[in-house]
Amino acid sequence: MDFTSTLTLFAQALLIGLAIAAPVGPIGLLTIQRSLQQGPRAGLATGLGASVADALYGAVGAYGVDAVITALAAARLPLALGGAAFLLYVAWGLWRAPAAQLSAQPTLSGHSLWRYFAGTVLLTLSNPATIFSFIAVFGALSARSASTSPGLVVLGVFVGSALWWLTLSAGVGRLRQRFDERWQRRVQRSSAVALAGFALWQLGGLLGPAGLSAA
């Protein structure tokens, strides 16, 4: 591939990464809530976990790993159940947690950041609604490029996704000082209800007639 084709492919993949990350869902809610409560580093760690998971699924699609695709299809039901259970667990923790004390420089340990990151990787990997859409998008995009460029596709999507989470966490983090304890509590409780709703919607779609037949 020449430089122009390479740059065009990377830009297309980057835009796909932005499009994948931007819609508001469970990860977006967690990123917003943690950025407000604990600062932009906590939100960024959460979002980057989703970016890594997206890139992993993208690699499966871009490189056409049939054995992994078949295994993911077979594991659709347990993955969805595990993801919904994890969402309900996070929602319950948010509902019960006290509002954090705001400070200009929130203190976060490296362990907490890695826990947020790893938890989001697992949550994103367990979402069956995104698995095959990612595989289809990455596979189609890589098919239009030279056989040596699937890594560029994966990199572009990761960068696009990471840019979105960086922008979101930094923007929300700048507003956190405007939220007093009462508003923190409202955001926290609203996030908990929304996450529980996402979990129940996922279970409903999976355990309904269409979901069971697909499984």
Short mmCIF file of N, CA, C and O in Angstrom, two decimals, residues 106-186:
data_model
loop_
_atom_site.label_atom_id
_atom_site.label_comp_id
_atom_site.label_asym_id
_atom_site.label_seq_id
_atom_site.Cartn_x
_atom_site.Cartn_y
_atom_site.Cartn_z
N PRO A 106 -8.18 14.30 43.06
CA PRO A 106 -8.63 13.05 43.65
C PRO A 106 -7.51 12.03 43.73
O PRO A 106 -6.69 11.92 42.81
N THR A 107 -7.45 11.31 44.84
CA THR A 107 -6.41 10.31 45.05
C THR A 107 -6.90 8.96 44.58
O THR A 107 -7.91 8.45 45.06
N LEU A 108 -6.18 8.38 43.65
CA LEU A 108 -6.52 7.06 43.13
C LEU A 108 -5.28 6.20 43.10
O LEU A 108 -4.23 6.63 42.63
N SER A 109 -5.40 4.99 43.61
CA SER A 109 -4.26 4.08 43.56
C SER A 109 -4.17 3.43 42.20
O SER A 109 -5.15 3.35 41.45
N GLY A 110 -2.96 2.97 41.86
CA GLY A 110 -2.79 2.24 40.62
C GLY A 110 -3.65 0.99 40.57
O GLY A 110 -4.16 0.61 39.51
N HIS A 111 -3.86 0.37 41.73
CA HIS A 111 -4.69 -0.83 41.80
C HIS A 111 -6.12 -0.52 41.38
O HIS A 111 -6.75 -1.29 40.64
N SER A 112 -6.65 0.62 41.84
CA SER A 112 -8.03 0.99 41.48
C SER A 112 -8.15 1.24 39.99
O SER A 112 -9.12 0.81 39.35
N LEU A 113 -7.17 1.92 39.41
CA LEU A 113 -7.22 2.19 37.97
C LEU A 113 -7.16 0.90 37.17
O LEU A 113 -7.90 0.74 36.19
N TRP A 114 -6.29 -0.01 37.55
CA TRP A 114 -6.21 -1.28 36.85
C TRP A 114 -7.49 -2.09 37.03
O TRP A 114 -7.92 -2.80 36.11
N ARG A 115 -8.12 -1.98 38.20
CA ARG A 115 -9.39 -2.69 38.43
C ARG A 115 -10.49 -2.15 37.53
O ARG A 115 -11.27 -2.91 36.95
N TYR A 116 -10.55 -0.82 37.40
CA TYR A 116 -11.53 -0.23 36.48
C TYR A 116 -11.27 -0.67 35.05
O TYR A 116 -12.20 -1.00 34.30
N PHE A 117 -10.01 -0.64 34.66
CA PHE A 117 -9.62 -1.04 33.30
C PHE A 117 -10.00 -2.49 33.03
O PHE A 117 -10.67 -2.80 32.03
N ALA A 118 -9.58 -3.39 33.91
CA ALA A 118 -9.81 -4.82 33.69
C ALA A 118 -11.31 -5.14 33.71
O ALA A 118 -11.80 -5.95 32.91
N GLY A 119 -12.04 -4.50 34.63
CA GLY A 119 -13.48 -4.75 34.70
C GLY A 119 -14.19 -4.36 33.42
O GLY A 119 -15.11 -5.05 32.96
N THR A 120 -13.77 -3.24 32.83
CA THR A 120 -14.41 -2.79 31.59
C THR A 120 -14.03 -3.69 30.41
O THR A 120 -14.84 -3.91 29.51
N VAL A 121 -12.80 -4.17 30.39
CA VAL A 121 -12.41 -5.13 29.35
C VAL A 121 -13.34 -6.34 29.39
O VAL A 121 -13.91 -6.76 28.37
N LEU A 122 -13.53 -6.90 30.58
CA LEU A 122 -14.38 -8.09 30.72
C LEU A 122 -15.83 -7.77 30.38
O LEU A 122 -16.52 -8.57 29.72
N LEU A 123 -16.31 -6.61 30.82
CA LEU A 123 -17.70 -6.24 30.54
C LEU A 123 -17.94 -6.08 29.05
O LEU A 123 -18.95 -6.55 28.51
N THR A 124 -17.01 -5.43 28.35
CA THR A 124 -17.16 -5.23 26.91
C THR A 124 -17.05 -6.55 26.16
O THR A 124 -17.80 -6.81 25.21
N LEU A 125 -16.13 -7.41 26.57
CA LEU A 125 -15.96 -8.70 25.90
C LEU A 125 -17.19 -9.59 26.07
O LEU A 125 -17.44 -10.47 25.24
N SER A 126 -17.95 -9.37 27.14
CA SER A 126 -19.10 -10.24 27.41
C SER A 126 -20.38 -9.76 26.76
O SER A 126 -21.43 -10.38 26.95
N ASN A 127 -20.33 -8.66 25.99
CA ASN A 127 -21.54 -8.10 25.40
C ASN A 127 -21.81 -8.75 24.04
O ASN A 127 -21.16 -8.42 23.06
N PRO A 128 -22.81 -9.64 23.94
CA PRO A 128 -23.04 -10.34 22.67
C PRO A 128 -23.62 -9.43 21.60
O PRO A 128 -23.55 -9.74 20.41
N ALA A 129 -24.18 -8.30 21.98
CA ALA A 129 -24.77 -7.39 21.00
C ALA A 129 -23.70 -6.74 20.13
O ALA A 129 -23.98 -6.26 19.04
N THR A 130 -22.46 -6.70 20.62
CA THR A 130 -21.40 -6.02 19.88
C THR A 130 -20.41 -6.99 19.23
O THR A 130 -19.71 -6.60 18.29
N ILE A 131 -20.36 -8.20 19.70
CA ILE A 131 -19.32 -9.13 19.24
C ILE A 131 -19.34 -9.28 17.72
O ILE A 131 -18.34 -9.02 17.04
N PHE A 132 -20.48 -9.67 17.17
CA PHE A 132 -20.51 -10.00 15.75
C PHE A 132 -20.60 -8.76 14.87
O PHE A 132 -20.19 -8.79 13.71
N SER A 133 -21.11 -7.67 15.42
CA SER A 133 -21.08 -6.42 14.64
C SER A 133 -19.64 -5.96 14.47
O SER A 133 -19.25 -5.50 13.39
N PHE A 134 -18.83 -6.05 15.52
CA PHE A 134 -17.42 -5.70 15.42
C PHE A 134 -16.71 -6.59 14.40
O PHE A 134 -15.96 -6.12 13.54
N ILE A 135 -16.97 -7.89 14.48
CA ILE A 135 -16.31 -8.82 13.57
C ILE A 135 -16.68 -8.51 12.12
O ILE A 135 -15.83 -8.51 11.22
N ALA A 136 -17.96 -8.20 11.88
CA ALA A 136 -18.40 -7.89 10.52
C ALA A 136 -17.76 -6.61 10.00
O ALA A 136 -17.28 -6.55 8.86
N VAL A 137 -17.73 -5.56 10.84
CA VAL A 137 -17.18 -4.28 10.41
C VAL A 137 -15.69 -4.41 10.12
O VAL A 137 -15.20 -3.97 9.07
N PHE A 138 -14.96 -5.02 11.04
CA PHE A 138 -13.52 -5.16 10.86
C PHE A 138 -13.21 -6.06 9.67
O PHE A 138 -12.29 -5.79 8.90
N GLY A 139 -13.97 -7.13 9.51
CA GLY A 139 -13.72 -8.03 8.41
C GLY A 139 -13.95 -7.36 7.07
O GLY A 139 -13.16 -7.52 6.13
N ALA A 140 -15.04 -6.57 6.96
CA ALA A 140 -15.33 -5.88 5.71
C ALA A 140 -14.28 -4.83 5.39
O ALA A 140 -13.84 -4.68 4.25
N LEU A 141 -13.85 -4.09 6.42
CA LEU A 141 -12.87 -3.04 6.18
C LEU A 141 -11.52 -3.62 5.79
O LEU A 141 -10.85 -3.13 4.88
N SER A 142 -11.11 -4.69 6.46
CA SER A 142 -9.81 -5.28 6.14
C SER A 142 -9.84 -5.95 4.78
O SER A 142 -8.82 -6.04 4.10
N ALA A 143 -11.02 -6.43 4.35
CA ALA A 143 -11.13 -7.07 3.05
C ALA A 143 -10.90 -6.09 1.91
O ALA A 143 -10.48 -6.48 0.81
N ARG A 144 -11.16 -4.81 2.16
CA ARG A 144 -10.94 -3.78 1.15
C ARG A 144 -9.49 -3.36 1.04
O ARG A 144 -9.11 -2.60 0.16
N SER A 145 -8.67 -3.79 1.98
CA SER A 145 -7.27 -3.38 2.02
C SER A 145 -6.38 -4.55 1.63
O SER A 145 -6.84 -5.66 1.40
N ALA A 146 -5.11 -4.28 1.57
CA ALA A 146 -4.16 -5.34 1.26
C ALA A 146 -4.11 -6.35 2.39
O ALA A 146 -4.43 -6.05 3.53
N SER A 147 -3.67 -7.55 2.08
CA SER A 147 -3.67 -8.62 3.07
C SER A 147 -2.71 -8.35 4.21
O SER A 147 -2.78 -9.00 5.25
N THR A 148 -1.80 -7.42 4.03
CA THR A 148 -0.81 -7.15 5.07
C THR A 148 -1.25 -6.03 6.01
O THR A 148 -0.47 -5.62 6.86
N SER A 149 -2.49 -5.51 5.88
CA SER A 149 -2.87 -4.33 6.65
C SER A 149 -3.90 -4.52 7.75
O SER A 149 -4.39 -3.52 8.27
N PRO A 150 -4.30 -5.73 8.15
CA PRO A 150 -5.30 -5.83 9.22
C PRO A 150 -4.83 -5.20 10.52
O PRO A 150 -5.64 -4.66 11.28
N GLY A 151 -3.53 -5.23 10.81
CA GLY A 151 -3.02 -4.59 12.02
C GLY A 151 -3.26 -3.10 12.01
O GLY A 151 -3.54 -2.50 13.05
N LEU A 152 -3.17 -2.48 10.85
CA LEU A 152 -3.42 -1.04 10.74
C LEU A 152 -4.89 -0.73 11.02
O LEU A 152 -5.21 0.28 11.64
N VAL A 153 -5.78 -1.62 10.56
CA VAL A 153 -7.21 -1.45 10.82
C VAL A 153 -7.47 -1.50 12.33
O VAL A 153 -8.18 -0.66 12.89
N VAL A 154 -6.92 -2.49 13.00
CA VAL A 154 -7.11 -2.64 14.44
C VAL A 154 -6.55 -1.43 15.19
O VAL A 154 -7.19 -0.89 16.09
N LEU A 155 -5.36 -0.98 14.78
CA LEU A 155 -4.75 0.18 15.43
C LEU A 155 -5.62 1.43 15.26
O LEU A 155 -5.83 2.19 16.21
N GLY A 156 -6.13 1.63 14.04
CA GLY A 156 -6.95 2.80 13.79
C GLY A 156 -8.21 2.82 14.64
O GLY A 156 -8.59 3.86 15.20
N VAL A 157 -8.87 1.68 14.76
CA VAL A 157 -10.09 1.62 15.57
C VAL A 157 -9.77 1.84 17.04
O VAL A 157 -10.51 2.52 17.76
N PHE A 158 -8.67 1.27 17.51
CA PHE A 158 -8.28 1.49 18.90
C PHE A 158 -8.02 2.97 19.17
O PHE A 158 -8.48 3.52 20.17
N VAL A 159 -7.28 3.63 18.28
CA VAL A 159 -6.96 5.05 18.47
C VAL A 159 -8.23 5.88 18.46
O VAL A 159 -8.42 6.79 19.30
N GLY A 160 -9.15 5.60 17.53
CA GLY A 160 -10.39 6.35 17.47
C GLY A 160 -11.22 6.18 18.73
O GLY A 160 -11.75 7.15 19.29
N SER A 161 -11.33 4.95 19.21
CA SER A 161 -12.08 4.68 20.43
C SER A 161 -11.43 5.36 21.63
O SER A 161 -12.09 5.99 22.45
N ALA A 162 -10.09 5.25 21.72
CA ALA A 162 -9.38 5.85 22.85
C ALA A 162 -9.51 7.38 22.84
O ALA A 162 -9.63 8.00 23.91
N LEU A 163 -9.50 7.99 21.66
CA LEU A 163 -9.68 9.45 21.58
C LEU A 163 -11.03 9.87 22.12
O LEU A 163 -11.16 10.90 22.81
N TRP A 164 -12.06 9.08 21.84
CA TRP A 164 -13.39 9.41 22.37
C TRP A 164 -13.40 9.36 23.89
O TRP A 164 -13.90 10.25 24.56
N TRP A 165 -12.84 8.29 24.45
CA TRP A 165 -12.87 8.14 25.91
C TRP A 165 -12.00 9.21 26.58
O TRP A 165 -12.35 9.69 27.67
N LEU A 166 -10.90 9.58 25.96
CA LEU A 166 -10.07 10.65 26.50
C LEU A 166 -10.84 11.97 26.51
O LEU A 166 -10.83 12.70 27.52
N THR A 167 -11.53 12.27 25.43
CA THR A 167 -12.29 13.51 25.34
C THR A 167 -13.43 13.53 26.35
O THR A 167 -13.66 14.53 27.05
N LEU A 168 -14.15 12.40 26.45
CA LEU A 168 -15.29 12.33 27.36
C LEU A 168 -14.85 12.45 28.82
O LEU A 168 -15.42 13.24 29.59
N SER A 169 -13.84 11.68 29.21
CA SER A 169 -13.41 11.70 30.62
C SER A 169 -12.82 13.06 30.99
O SER A 169 -13.06 13.57 32.09
N ALA A 170 -12.05 13.67 30.09
CA ALA A 170 -11.47 14.98 30.38
C ALA A 170 -12.55 16.05 30.48
O ALA A 170 -12.53 16.90 31.38
N GLY A 171 -13.52 16.00 29.55
CA GLY A 171 -14.59 17.00 29.58
C GLY A 171 -15.45 16.89 30.82
O GLY A 171 -15.76 17.90 31.48
N VAL A 172 -15.85 15.67 31.18
CA VAL A 172 -16.67 15.49 32.37
C VAL A 172 -15.86 15.80 33.63
O VAL A 172 -16.38 16.40 34.58
N GLY A 173 -14.57 15.42 33.63
CA GLY A 173 -13.74 15.70 34.79
C GLY A 173 -13.60 17.19 35.08
O GLY A 173 -13.52 17.60 36.25
N ARG A 174 -13.63 18.02 34.05
CA ARG A 174 -13.54 19.47 34.25
C ARG A 174 -14.79 20.04 34.90
O ARG A 174 -14.75 21.12 35.50
N LEU A 175 -15.90 19.31 34.78
CA LEU A 175 -17.17 19.80 35.33
C LEU A 175 -17.43 19.28 36.74
O LEU A 175 -18.40 19.71 37.37
N ARG A 176 -16.60 18.37 37.23
CA ARG A 176 -16.94 17.67 38.47
C ARG A 176 -17.05 18.59 39.67
O ARG A 176 -17.83 18.34 40.59
N GLN A 177 -16.30 19.69 39.69
CA GLN A 177 -16.35 20.59 40.84
C GLN A 177 -17.68 21.34 40.93
O GLN A 177 -18.00 21.93 41.96
N ARG A 178 -18.45 21.32 39.86
CA ARG A 178 -19.75 22.00 39.86
C ARG A 178 -20.86 21.14 40.46
O ARG A 178 -21.98 21.61 40.63
N PHE A 179 -20.55 19.88 40.74
CA PHE A 179 -21.55 18.96 41.27
C PHE A 179 -21.34 18.80 42.78
O PHE A 179 -20.32 18.28 43.22
N ASP A 180 -22.32 19.26 43.56
CA ASP A 180 -22.22 19.07 45.00
C ASP A 180 -22.64 17.64 45.35
O ASP A 180 -22.96 16.83 44.47
N GLU A 181 -22.66 17.33 46.65
CA GLU A 181 -22.95 15.97 47.07
C GLU A 181 -24.35 15.53 46.65
O GLU A 181 -24.56 14.37 46.28
N ARG A 182 -25.32 16.44 46.68
CA ARG A 182 -26.68 16.09 46.29
C ARG A 182 -26.74 15.69 44.81
O ARG A 182 -27.36 14.68 44.45
N TRP A 183 -26.07 16.47 43.95
CA TRP A 183 -26.08 16.15 42.54
C TRP A 183 -25.27 14.90 42.24
O TRP A 183 -25.60 14.12 41.34
N GLN A 184 -24.19 14.70 42.98
CA GLN A 184 -23.44 13.45 42.83
C GLN A 184 -24.32 12.25 43.10
O GLN A 184 -24.28 11.26 42.38
N ARG A 185 -25.10 12.36 44.19
CA ARG A 185 -25.99 11.26 44.53
C ARG A 185 -27.01 11.01 43.42
O ARG A 185 -27.30 9.86 43.07
N ARG A 186 -27.55 12.08 42.85
CA ARG A 186 -28.53 11.91 41.77
C ARG A 186 -27.91 11.24 40.56
O ARG A 186 -28.51 10.33 39.97
#
